[in-house]
Amino acid sequence: MNTGTNGREHWATRTGFILAASGSAIGLGNIWRFPYMTGEHGGAAFIVIYLIAVCLIGYPLLVNETIIGRVSQRNPVGAFKTLAPGSPWWLVGALGVFTGFVILSYYAVVAGWSLAYIFKVITVSQGAGIDNAEVFSRHISNIWQPIGWQALFMILTIAVISAGVVKGIQRCVTILMPIFFVLLVLLILRAVTLPGAGEGIAYYLKPDFSEVTGRTLLGAVSQAFFSLSLGMGVFITYGSYLHEKDEIPKSSGAIVGLDTVVALLAGFAIFPAVFALGFEPGAGPGLVFITLPAVFAQMPFGTFFGLLFFFLLSIAALTSALSLLEVVTAWLIDERGWHRKKASVVMGVTIFLVGLPASLGYSVFNCFSLPFFEIDLLDTYDLLANSILLPLGGLLTAIFVGYVWGTEKAIKEASKGSTGFTIGKWWAVLIRYVVPIIIAAIMVTGILDSLGR
Ligand code: TRP
């Protein structure tokens, strides 16, 4: 087994970490959320703001978390305990573990829809005159089907995590990530070669700054958090499986770059096809499950490409879910001395149960949605995580390193093993001032905004 001097399991290779971490980052957020956010928020104008958010907040925070993980060689709770013994800072780690729990509970519901659609797209695209909005709403308002797929998705996730860091996570991402990239390229080639694709590309890339509001900024920053898996200790946990000789600044750059490129490319797989076949791009969250199946239904070889698309989406979701369950599992292993198998199974099953209301929110619990007072449980989970828990986690982690543990120690730790590019004073400025100020401002606006609605 690949254990270091401290008995902890470590990534078997440098690419193991990069693949696992980009597998975590690249997920539903890139393929399902990023394109519709871009569609709703002014196309390329949103992309520009997103890129700025990634550079000013995303990269610095990703490095920040990874440093905490590697230096402490612990899960998020243990990491804060190690770096600030006897203080209440471990609560930030606990917040992260809790957040991971919440996110995975509803993430598995959407991932389950994706698995179901691998098969559904085959049937859907064969019949003419099928209303895809109807098909989708019938699927999610069914009680047992979505739960069955959600359960299957959780079983897959548990199976990988229970096998360990190298034999489970690393082995899985080494197989799946290359498949993911091949599928993505195939789908893009199909989309951009359809007659009329140019209009979709123009729509996607034409900046419309008139659509940019405070909401857009909020949307861009929370999208960066979600897409990069920041603010809840994924990178503390994955960083804790790094060796001293691994280069944090460079690997982090590769991860941020891959995640961003995949988000941008997802738009090229989707918008040209949507426009070429005469559909509306602004469908919001329904873009992937309602508009796309209709697009595939009319495309030459559409059934095949539809199947590929939902397979791609499911792979992306699985490699992200691994990181969410790993955070919770690592906490129980390190802090409570549980065995990996027991920790992953008990937590995986509990998370599945907690996610049930989010799934049943479209069937059994649909009665909460009165005409003037609509509660979408899945959206509520998502809102809680994205607008509050993740930014709060990121903010506190930045403050911890910026003002408590110290950016000097952090820079020194990051430079270990670095042969070329490393972080310096500029990073300290971002972590101490830029990141906290932007996150605090965004959280306040976001909360005021949702109260005012
Ligand atoms: N980044 C993943 C996506 O884009 C989701 C995800 C995985 C995540 N782990 C996370 C989001 C931790 C926030 C925090 O789909």
CSV table of C-alpha atoms and ligand atoms in Angstrom, one decimal:
chain,number,residue,atom,x,y,z
A,1,MET,CA,0.0,0.0,0.0
A,2,ASN,CA,1.1,3.5,-0.7
A,3,THR,CA,1.5,4.8,2.8
A,4,GLY,CA,4.0,7.6,3.7
A,5,THR,CA,6.1,7.7,6.8
A,6,ASN,CA,3.0,8.7,8.8
A,7,GLY,CA,1.0,5.6,7.8
A,8,ARG,CA,-1.4,7.6,5.8
A,9,GLU,CA,-2.3,6.6,2.2
A,10,HIS,CA,-0.9,8.8,-0.5
A,11,TRP,CA,-1.5,9.4,-4.2
A,12,ALA,CA,0.6,6.9,-6.1
A,13,THR,CA,1.7,9.5,-8.7
A,14,ARG,CA,1.5,13.3,-9.3
A,15,THR,CA,-1.1,12.8,-12.0
A,16,GLY,CA,-3.1,10.8,-9.6
A,17,PHE,CA,-3.8,13.9,-7.5
A,18,ILE,CA,-4.4,16.1,-10.6
A,19,LEU,CA,-6.8,13.6,-12.1
A,20,ALA,CA,-8.7,13.1,-8.8
A,21,ALA,CA,-8.8,16.8,-8.1
A,22,SER,CA,-10.0,17.8,-11.5
A,23,GLY,CA,-12.4,14.9,-11.4
A,24,SER,CA,-13.8,16.5,-8.3
A,25,ALA,CA,-13.9,19.9,-9.9
A,26,ILE,CA,-15.3,18.9,-13.2
A,27,GLY,CA,-18.9,17.8,-12.6
A,28,LEU,CA,-22.5,18.8,-13.0
A,29,GLY,CA,-21.4,22.3,-12.3
A,30,ASN,CA,-19.5,22.5,-15.6
A,31,ILE,CA,-21.9,20.7,-17.9
A,32,TRP,CA,-25.3,21.4,-16.4
A,33,ARG,CA,-24.9,24.7,-14.5
A,34,PHE,CA,-22.2,26.7,-16.3
A,35,PRO,CA,-23.9,26.7,-19.7
A,36,TYR,CA,-27.3,27.7,-18.4
A,37,MET,CA,-25.8,30.4,-16.2
A,38,THR,CA,-23.9,31.8,-19.2
A,39,GLY,CA,-27.1,31.6,-21.2
A,40,GLU,CA,-29.0,33.6,-18.5
A,41,HIS,CA,-26.4,36.1,-17.7
A,42,GLY,CA,-25.3,37.7,-20.9
A,43,GLY,CA,-23.1,35.1,-22.7
A,44,ALA,CA,-19.5,36.1,-23.0
A,45,ALA,CA,-20.0,38.9,-20.5
A,46,PHE,CA,-20.6,36.3,-17.8
A,47,ILE,CA,-17.6,34.3,-19.0
A,48,VAL,CA,-15.3,37.3,-18.6
A,49,ILE,CA,-16.5,37.9,-15.1
A,50,TYR,CA,-16.3,34.2,-14.3
A,51,LEU,CA,-12.7,34.1,-15.4
A,52,ILE,CA,-11.8,37.1,-13.2
A,53,ALA,CA,-13.5,35.3,-10.2
A,54,VAL,CA,-11.5,32.2,-10.9
A,55,CYS,CA,-8.2,34.1,-10.9
A,56,LEU,CA,-8.9,36.4,-7.9
A,57,ILE,CA,-10.7,33.9,-5.7
A,58,GLY,CA,-10.7,30.4,-7.1
A,59,TYR,CA,-7.0,29.8,-7.6
A,60,PRO,CA,-5.9,31.4,-4.3
A,61,LEU,CA,-8.4,29.5,-2.3
A,62,LEU,CA,-7.6,26.2,-4.0
A,63,VAL,CA,-4.0,26.6,-3.2
A,64,ASN,CA,-4.9,27.7,0.3
A,65,GLU,CA,-6.9,24.5,1.1
A,66,THR,CA,-4.4,22.2,-0.5
A,67,ILE,CA,-1.6,23.7,1.7
A,68,ILE,CA,-3.6,23.2,4.9
A,69,GLY,CA,-4.2,19.6,3.9
A,70,ARG,CA,-0.6,18.7,3.0
A,71,VAL,CA,1.0,20.3,6.0
A,72,SER,CA,-1.4,18.7,8.5
A,73,GLN,CA,-1.9,15.4,6.7
A,74,ARG,CA,-5.4,15.3,8.1
A,75,ASN,CA,-9.1,15.6,7.2
A,76,PRO,CA,-10.6,19.1,7.5
A,77,VAL,CA,-11.5,18.8,11.2
A,78,GLY,CA,-8.1,17.3,12.2
A,79,ALA,CA,-6.3,19.8,10.0
A,80,PHE,CA,-7.5,22.8,11.9
A,81,LYS,CA,-7.0,21.0,15.2
A,82,THR,CA,-3.3,20.3,14.2
A,83,LEU,CA,-2.6,23.9,13.0
A,84,ALA,CA,-4.5,25.7,15.8
A,85,PRO,CA,-4.6,23.3,18.8
A,86,GLY,CA,-7.0,24.1,21.6
A,87,SER,CA,-8.9,26.7,19.6
A,88,PRO,CA,-12.4,26.5,18.1
A,89,TRP,CA,-11.1,26.7,14.5
A,90,TRP,CA,-11.8,23.0,14.1
A,91,LEU,CA,-15.4,24.1,13.7
A,92,VAL,CA,-14.6,25.4,10.3
A,93,GLY,CA,-13.5,21.9,9.3
A,94,ALA,CA,-16.7,20.6,10.8
A,95,LEU,CA,-18.7,23.0,8.8
A,96,GLY,CA,-17.0,21.7,5.7
A,97,VAL,CA,-17.8,18.1,6.5
A,98,PHE,CA,-21.4,19.1,7.1
A,99,THR,CA,-21.5,21.0,3.8
A,100,GLY,CA,-20.2,18.0,1.9
A,101,PHE,CA,-22.9,15.9,3.5
A,102,VAL,CA,-25.6,18.4,2.3
A,103,ILE,CA,-24.2,18.8,-1.2
A,104,LEU,CA,-23.8,15.1,-1.9
A,105,SER,CA,-27.4,14.4,-0.7
A,106,TYR,CA,-28.9,16.4,-3.5
A,107,TYR,CA,-26.1,16.0,-6.0
A,108,ALA,CA,-26.9,12.3,-6.0
A,109,VAL,CA,-30.5,13.1,-7.0
A,110,VAL,CA,-29.5,15.1,-10.1
A,111,ALA,CA,-26.8,12.5,-10.9
A,112,GLY,CA,-29.5,9.9,-10.7
A,113,TRP,CA,-31.6,11.8,-13.3
A,114,SER,CA,-28.5,11.7,-15.5
A,115,LEU,CA,-28.0,8.0,-15.1
A,116,ALA,CA,-31.7,7.4,-15.9
A,117,TYR,CA,-31.4,9.6,-19.0
A,118,ILE,CA,-28.7,7.4,-20.5
A,119,PHE,CA,-31.5,5.0,-21.1
A,120,LYS,CA,-34.4,7.4,-21.4
A,121,VAL,CA,-32.7,9.3,-24.3
A,122,ILE,CA,-32.9,6.1,-26.4
A,123,THR,CA,-36.7,5.8,-26.0
A,124,VAL,CA,-37.4,9.5,-26.1
A,125,SER,CA,-35.6,10.2,-29.3
A,126,GLN,CA,-37.4,7.5,-31.2
A,127,GLY,CA,-41.0,8.8,-30.9
A,128,ALA,CA,-42.1,11.9,-32.9
A,129,GLY,CA,-44.2,14.6,-31.2
A,130,ILE,CA,-42.9,13.8,-27.7
A,131,ASP,CA,-43.0,16.7,-25.3
A,132,ASN,CA,-39.7,16.6,-23.5
A,133,ALA,CA,-40.7,18.9,-20.7
A,134,GLU,CA,-43.5,16.5,-20.0
A,135,VAL,CA,-41.2,13.5,-20.1
A,136,PHE,CA,-38.8,15.1,-17.7
A,137,SER,CA,-41.5,16.2,-15.2
A,138,ARG,CA,-43.1,12.8,-15.4
A,139,HIS,CA,-39.7,11.2,-14.6
A,140,ILE,CA,-39.0,13.4,-11.6
A,141,SER,CA,-42.5,13.3,-10.2
A,142,ASN,CA,-42.4,9.5,-10.2
A,143,ILE,CA,-41.7,8.2,-6.7
A,144,TRP,CA,-39.6,5.1,-7.2
A,145,GLN,CA,-37.7,5.6,-10.4
A,146,PRO,CA,-35.6,8.6,-9.4
A,147,ILE,CA,-34.9,7.0,-6.0
A,148,GLY,CA,-33.7,3.8,-7.6
A,149,TRP,CA,-31.2,5.7,-9.8
A,150,GLN,CA,-30.1,7.9,-6.9
A,151,ALA,CA,-29.5,4.7,-4.9
A,152,LEU,CA,-27.5,3.1,-7.7
A,153,PHE,CA,-25.4,6.3,-8.0
A,154,MET,CA,-24.7,6.2,-4.2
A,155,ILE,CA,-23.8,2.5,-4.4
A,156,LEU,CA,-21.2,3.2,-7.1
A,157,THR,CA,-19.8,6.1,-5.1
A,158,ILE,CA,-19.6,4.0,-1.9
A,159,ALA,CA,-18.0,1.1,-3.7
A,160,VAL,CA,-15.1,3.3,-5.0
A,161,ILE,CA,-14.6,5.2,-1.7
A,162,SER,CA,-14.6,2.0,0.4
A,163,ALA,CA,-11.7,0.7,-1.8
A,164,GLY,CA,-9.4,3.4,-0.7
A,165,VAL,CA,-7.5,6.4,-2.0
A,166,VAL,CA,-5.2,4.7,-4.5
A,167,LYS,CA,-7.2,1.5,-5.3
A,168,GLY,CA,-10.5,3.3,-5.3
A,169,ILE,CA,-10.4,7.0,-6.2
A,170,GLN,CA,-7.1,7.0,-8.1
A,171,ARG,CA,-7.9,3.9,-10.1
A,172,CYS,CA,-11.4,5.1,-10.9
A,173,VAL,CA,-10.4,8.6,-12.1
A,174,THR,CA,-7.5,7.2,-14.2
A,175,ILE,CA,-10.0,5.1,-16.2
A,176,LEU,CA,-12.8,7.6,-16.3
A,177,MET,CA,-11.2,11.0,-16.9
A,178,PRO,CA,-9.6,10.1,-20.2
A,179,ILE,CA,-13.0,8.6,-21.4
A,180,PHE,CA,-14.6,11.8,-20.3
A,181,PHE,CA,-12.3,14.0,-22.4
A,182,VAL,CA,-12.7,11.8,-25.5
A,183,LEU,CA,-16.5,11.9,-25.2
A,184,LEU,CA,-16.4,15.7,-24.7
A,185,VAL,CA,-14.4,16.1,-27.9
A,186,LEU,CA,-16.7,13.8,-29.9
A,187,LEU,CA,-19.8,15.8,-28.7
A,188,ILE,CA,-18.2,19.1,-29.6
A,189,LEU,CA,-17.2,17.9,-33.0
A,190,ARG,CA,-20.8,16.7,-33.6
A,191,ALA,CA,-22.3,20.0,-32.4
A,192,VAL,CA,-20.1,22.5,-34.3
A,193,THR,CA,-20.4,20.6,-37.6
A,194,LEU,CA,-24.2,20.8,-37.7
A,195,PRO,CA,-25.5,23.2,-40.3
A,196,GLY,CA,-26.5,26.4,-38.5
A,197,ALA,CA,-24.1,25.9,-35.6
A,198,GLY,CA,-22.5,29.3,-36.1
A,199,GLU,CA,-25.5,31.1,-34.6
A,200,GLY,CA,-25.1,29.2,-31.4
A,201,ILE,CA,-21.4,30.0,-31.2
A,202,ALA,CA,-22.2,33.7,-31.8
A,203,TYR,CA,-24.8,33.6,-29.0
A,204,TYR,CA,-22.4,31.9,-26.6
A,205,LEU,CA,-19.5,34.2,-27.3
A,206,LYS,CA,-21.2,37.6,-27.9
A,207,PRO,CA,-20.8,39.7,-24.8
A,208,ASP,CA,-23.9,41.5,-23.6
A,209,PHE,CA,-22.9,43.7,-20.7
A,210,SER,CA,-26.4,45.1,-20.4
A,211,GLU,CA,-27.4,41.8,-18.7
A,212,VAL,CA,-24.7,42.2,-16.0
A,213,THR,CA,-26.1,43.1,-12.6
A,214,GLY,CA,-25.2,42.5,-9.0
A,215,ARG,CA,-26.8,39.1,-9.5
A,216,THR,CA,-24.3,38.3,-12.3
A,217,LEU,CA,-21.4,38.9,-10.0
A,218,LEU,CA,-22.9,36.8,-7.3
A,219,GLY,CA,-23.7,34.1,-9.8
A,220,ALA,CA,-20.1,34.1,-11.1
A,221,VAL,CA,-18.5,33.9,-7.7
A,222,SER,CA,-20.8,31.1,-6.4
A,223,GLN,CA,-20.3,29.3,-9.7
A,224,ALA,CA,-16.5,29.5,-9.2
A,225,PHE,CA,-16.9,28.0,-5.7
A,226,PHE,CA,-19.1,25.2,-6.8
A,227,SER,CA,-17.3,24.4,-9.9
A,228,LEU,CA,-13.9,24.3,-8.3
A,229,SER,CA,-15.2,22.3,-5.3
A,230,LEU,CA,-14.0,25.0,-2.9
A,231,GLY,CA,-15.1,26.0,0.6
A,232,MET,CA,-15.7,22.7,2.2
A,233,GLY,CA,-12.4,20.9,2.5
A,234,VAL,CA,-12.2,18.8,-0.6
A,235,PHE,CA,-8.8,20.1,-1.2
A,236,ILE,CA,-7.8,19.9,2.4
A,237,THR,CA,-8.6,16.2,2.2
A,238,TYR,CA,-7.1,15.5,-1.2
A,239,GLY,CA,-4.1,17.6,-0.3
A,240,SER,CA,-3.6,15.5,2.8
A,241,TYR,CA,-2.7,12.6,0.5
A,242,LEU,CA,0.1,14.6,-1.1
A,243,HIS,CA,3.8,14.1,-0.5
A,244,GLU,CA,6.2,16.9,0.4
A,245,LYS,CA,7.8,16.6,-3.0
A,246,ASP,CA,4.6,17.4,-4.8
A,247,GLU,CA,4.3,20.9,-6.3
A,248,ILE,CA,1.2,22.6,-5.0
A,249,PRO,CA,1.2,25.9,-7.0
A,250,LYS,CA,1.7,24.1,-10.4
A,251,SER,CA,-0.7,21.2,-9.8
A,252,SER,CA,-3.4,23.7,-8.6
A,253,GLY,CA,-2.9,25.7,-11.7
A,254,ALA,CA,-3.4,22.6,-13.8
A,255,ILE,CA,-6.6,21.7,-11.9
A,256,VAL,CA,-8.1,25.2,-12.2
A,257,GLY,CA,-7.2,25.4,-15.9
A,258,LEU,CA,-8.7,22.0,-16.7
A,259,ASP,CA,-11.9,22.8,-14.9
A,260,THR,CA,-12.3,26.2,-16.6
A,261,VAL,CA,-11.5,24.8,-20.1
A,262,VAL,CA,-14.1,22.0,-19.6
A,263,ALA,CA,-16.8,24.5,-18.5
A,264,LEU,CA,-16.1,26.7,-21.6
A,265,LEU,CA,-16.0,23.6,-23.9
A,266,ALA,CA,-19.3,22.3,-22.5
A,267,GLY,CA,-20.9,25.4,-24.0
A,268,PHE,CA,-19.5,24.5,-27.4
A,269,ALA,CA,-21.0,21.0,-27.1
A,270,ILE,CA,-24.4,22.5,-26.2
A,271,PHE,CA,-25.3,25.9,-27.8
A,272,PRO,CA,-24.3,25.2,-31.4
A,273,ALA,CA,-26.6,22.1,-31.3
A,274,VAL,CA,-29.4,23.9,-29.6
A,275,PHE,CA,-29.4,26.7,-32.2
A,276,ALA,CA,-28.8,24.5,-35.2
A,277,LEU,CA,-32.0,22.6,-34.5
A,278,GLY,CA,-34.0,25.7,-33.8
A,279,PHE,CA,-34.4,25.5,-30.0
A,280,GLU,CA,-34.4,28.2,-27.3
A,281,PRO,CA,-31.2,28.4,-25.3
A,282,GLY,CA,-32.6,30.1,-22.2
A,283,ALA,CA,-34.3,27.1,-20.6
A,284,GLY,CA,-32.4,27.5,-17.3
A,285,PRO,CA,-31.8,24.3,-15.3
A,286,GLY,CA,-34.0,22.4,-17.7
A,287,LEU,CA,-31.5,23.0,-20.6
A,288,VAL,CA,-29.8,19.7,-20.2
A,289,PHE,CA,-32.7,17.5,-19.4
A,290,ILE,CA,-35.4,19.1,-21.5
A,291,THR,CA,-33.9,21.0,-24.4
A,292,LEU,CA,-31.0,18.6,-25.1
A,293,PRO,CA,-33.0,15.4,-25.5
A,294,ALA,CA,-35.2,17.2,-28.0
A,295,VAL,CA,-32.1,18.4,-29.8
A,296,PHE,CA,-30.7,14.8,-29.9
A,297,ALA,CA,-34.0,13.5,-31.1
A,298,GLN,CA,-33.6,15.5,-34.3
A,299,MET,CA,-29.9,15.3,-34.8
A,300,PRO,CA,-28.4,12.7,-37.3
A,301,PHE,CA,-27.2,9.8,-35.1
A,302,GLY,CA,-28.8,11.7,-32.2
A,303,THR,CA,-29.7,8.7,-30.1
A,304,PHE,CA,-26.1,7.7,-30.1
A,305,PHE,CA,-24.8,11.1,-29.2
A,306,GLY,CA,-27.5,11.6,-26.6
A,307,LEU,CA,-26.4,8.4,-24.9
A,308,LEU,CA,-22.8,9.6,-25.0
A,309,PHE,CA,-23.8,12.9,-23.5
A,310,PHE,CA,-25.6,11.5,-20.5
A,311,PHE,CA,-22.9,9.0,-20.0
A,312,LEU,CA,-20.4,11.9,-20.0
A,313,LEU,CA,-22.6,13.7,-17.5
A,314,SER,CA,-22.8,10.7,-15.2
A,315,ILE,CA,-19.0,10.2,-15.3
A,316,ALA,CA,-18.5,13.8,-14.4
A,317,ALA,CA,-21.0,13.5,-11.5
A,318,LEU,CA,-19.5,10.3,-10.2
A,319,THR,CA,-15.9,11.6,-10.0
A,320,SER,CA,-17.2,14.7,-8.1
A,321,ALA,CA,-19.3,12.7,-5.7
A,322,LEU,CA,-16.2,10.7,-4.8
A,323,SER,CA,-14.6,13.8,-3.3
A,324,LEU,CA,-17.7,14.7,-1.4
A,325,LEU,CA,-18.0,11.3,0.2
A,326,GLU,CA,-14.2,11.1,0.8
A,327,VAL,CA,-14.3,14.2,3.0
A,328,VAL,CA,-16.9,12.8,5.3
A,329,THR,CA,-15.2,9.4,5.3
A,330,ALA,CA,-11.7,10.8,6.0
A,331,TRP,CA,-13.1,12.6,9.0
A,332,LEU,CA,-14.5,9.4,10.5
A,333,ILE,CA,-11.3,7.5,9.8
A,334,ASP,CA,-8.9,10.1,11.3
A,335,GLU,CA,-11.0,11.5,14.1
A,336,ARG,CA,-13.1,8.6,15.2
A,337,GLY,CA,-10.8,5.7,14.2
A,338,TRP,CA,-13.5,4.0,12.0
A,339,HIS,CA,-12.5,1.6,9.3
A,340,ARG,CA,-12.8,3.0,5.8
A,341,LYS,CA,-15.4,0.4,4.8
A,342,LYS,CA,-17.7,1.1,7.7
A,343,ALA,CA,-17.3,4.9,7.4
A,344,SER,CA,-18.1,5.0,3.7
A,345,VAL,CA,-21.1,2.7,3.9
A,346,VAL,CA,-22.7,4.2,7.0
A,347,MET,CA,-22.2,7.8,5.7
A,348,GLY,CA,-23.2,6.9,2.1
A,349,VAL,CA,-26.4,5.4,3.3
A,350,THR,CA,-27.2,8.3,5.6
A,351,ILE,CA,-26.5,10.8,2.9
A,352,PHE,CA,-28.8,8.9,0.6
A,353,LEU,CA,-31.6,9.1,3.2
A,354,VAL,CA,-31.1,12.8,3.7
A,355,GLY,CA,-31.3,13.3,0.0
A,356,LEU,CA,-34.7,11.5,-0.3
A,357,PRO,CA,-36.8,14.6,0.5
A,358,ALA,CA,-35.0,16.5,-2.3
A,359,SER,CA,-36.0,13.7,-4.7
A,360,LEU,CA,-39.5,13.3,-3.3
A,361,GLY,CA,-39.9,17.1,-3.5
A,362,TYR,CA,-41.3,16.5,-7.0
A,363,SER,CA,-43.7,13.8,-6.0
A,364,VAL,CA,-44.8,13.1,-2.5
A,365,PHE,CA,-43.7,16.4,-1.0
A,366,ASN,CA,-45.0,18.3,-3.9
A,367,CYS,CA,-47.9,19.4,-1.7
A,368,PHE,CA,-45.6,22.0,-0.2
A,369,SER,CA,-45.7,23.9,-3.5
A,370,LEU,CA,-48.8,26.1,-3.3
A,371,PRO,CA,-49.4,28.5,-6.1
A,372,PHE,CA,-48.1,31.5,-4.3
A,373,PHE,CA,-45.6,29.8,-2.1
A,374,GLU,CA,-43.4,27.5,-4.0
A,375,ILE,CA,-40.8,25.5,-2.2
A,376,ASP,CA,-38.5,23.4,-4.3
A,377,LEU,CA,-36.7,21.3,-1.8
A,378,LEU,CA,-33.8,20.5,-4.1
A,379,ASP,CA,-33.3,24.2,-4.8
A,380,THR,CA,-33.4,24.9,-1.1
A,381,TYR,CA,-30.6,22.4,-0.4
A,382,ASP,CA,-28.7,23.9,-3.4
A,383,LEU,CA,-29.3,27.5,-2.2
A,384,LEU,CA,-28.2,26.7,1.4
A,385,ALA,CA,-25.0,25.1,0.2
A,386,ASN,CA,-24.1,27.6,-2.6
A,387,SER,CA,-25.1,30.9,-1.1
A,388,ILE,CA,-24.2,30.3,2.5
A,389,LEU,CA,-22.2,27.3,3.5
A,390,LEU,CA,-19.6,27.3,0.7
A,391,PRO,CA,-18.8,31.0,0.7
A,392,LEU,CA,-18.7,31.0,4.5
A,393,GLY,CA,-16.3,28.0,4.5
A,394,GLY,CA,-14.1,29.8,2.0
A,395,LEU,CA,-14.1,33.0,3.9
A,396,LEU,CA,-13.2,31.5,7.2
A,397,THR,CA,-10.5,29.4,5.7
A,398,ALA,CA,-8.9,32.4,4.1
A,399,ILE,CA,-9.1,34.4,7.4
A,400,PHE,CA,-7.6,31.5,9.2
A,401,VAL,CA,-4.5,31.3,7.0
A,402,GLY,CA,-4.4,35.1,6.4
A,403,TYR,CA,-4.5,36.2,10.0
A,404,VAL,CA,-4.2,33.2,12.4
A,405,TRP,CA,-1.8,30.6,11.0
A,406,GLY,CA,0.0,33.0,8.8
A,407,THR,CA,0.6,33.4,5.1
A,408,GLU,CA,4.4,33.2,5.5
A,409,LYS,CA,4.2,29.6,6.8
A,410,ALA,CA,1.7,28.9,4.0
A,411,ILE,CA,4.0,30.3,1.3
A,412,LYS,CA,6.9,28.3,2.7
A,413,GLU,CA,4.8,25.1,2.7
A,414,ALA,CA,3.7,25.7,-0.9
A,415,SER,CA,7.2,26.2,-2.1
A,416,LYS,CA,8.3,22.8,-0.8
A,417,GLY,CA,9.0,20.7,-3.9
A,418,SER,CA,8.5,23.6,-6.2
A,419,THR,CA,11.0,23.7,-9.0
A,420,GLY,CA,9.7,26.7,-11.0
A,421,PHE,CA,6.5,28.6,-10.5
A,422,THR,CA,5.5,29.2,-6.9
A,423,ILE,CA,3.3,31.6,-4.9
A,424,GLY,CA,4.6,34.8,-3.3
A,425,LYS,CA,3.5,38.0,-1.7
A,426,TRP,CA,0.8,38.6,-4.3
A,427,TRP,CA,-0.9,35.4,-3.0
A,428,ALA,CA,-0.9,36.7,0.6
A,429,VAL,CA,-2.5,39.9,-0.6
A,430,LEU,CA,-5.3,38.0,-2.3
A,431,ILE,CA,-5.9,35.7,0.7
A,432,ARG,CA,-5.8,38.5,3.3
A,433,TYR,CA,-7.7,41.2,1.5
A,434,VAL,CA,-9.2,40.5,-1.9
A,435,VAL,CA,-10.8,37.1,-1.1
A,436,PRO,CA,-12.4,38.0,2.2
A,437,ILE,CA,-13.7,41.4,1.0
A,438,ILE,CA,-15.2,40.0,-2.2
A,439,ILE,CA,-16.8,37.0,-0.5
A,440,ALA,CA,-18.2,39.1,2.4
A,441,ALA,CA,-19.7,41.6,0.0
A,442,ILE,CA,-21.2,38.9,-2.2
A,443,MET,CA,-22.7,37.0,0.8
A,444,VAL,CA,-24.3,40.2,2.2
A,445,THR,CA,-25.8,41.1,-1.2
A,446,GLY,CA,-26.9,37.5,-1.8
A,447,ILE,CA,-28.7,37.3,1.6
A,448,LEU,CA,-30.3,40.8,1.2
A,449,ASP,CA,-31.3,39.8,-2.3
A,450,SER,CA,-33.0,36.6,-1.3
A,451,LEU,CA,-34.8,38.3,1.6
A,452,GLY,CA,-36.1,40.9,-0.8
A,453,ARG,CA,-37.5,38.4,-3.2
B,1,TRP,N1,-17.3,20.7,-8.4
B,1,TRP,C1,-18.3,19.8,-8.7
B,1,TRP,C2,-19.1,20.2,-9.9
B,1,TRP,O1,-18.8,21.1,-10.6
B,1,TRP,C3,-19.2,19.6,-7.5
B,1,TRP,C4,-18.5,19.4,-6.2
B,1,TRP,C5,-17.8,18.3,-5.9
B,1,TRP,C6,-18.4,20.3,-5.2
B,1,TRP,N2,-17.2,18.5,-4.7
B,1,TRP,C7,-17.6,19.7,-4.2
B,1,TRP,C8,-18.9,21.5,-5.0
B,1,TRP,C9,-17.3,20.4,-3.1
B,1,TRP,C10,-18.7,22.2,-3.9
B,1,TRP,C11,-17.8,21.7,-2.9
B,1,TRP,O2,-20.1,19.6,-10.2
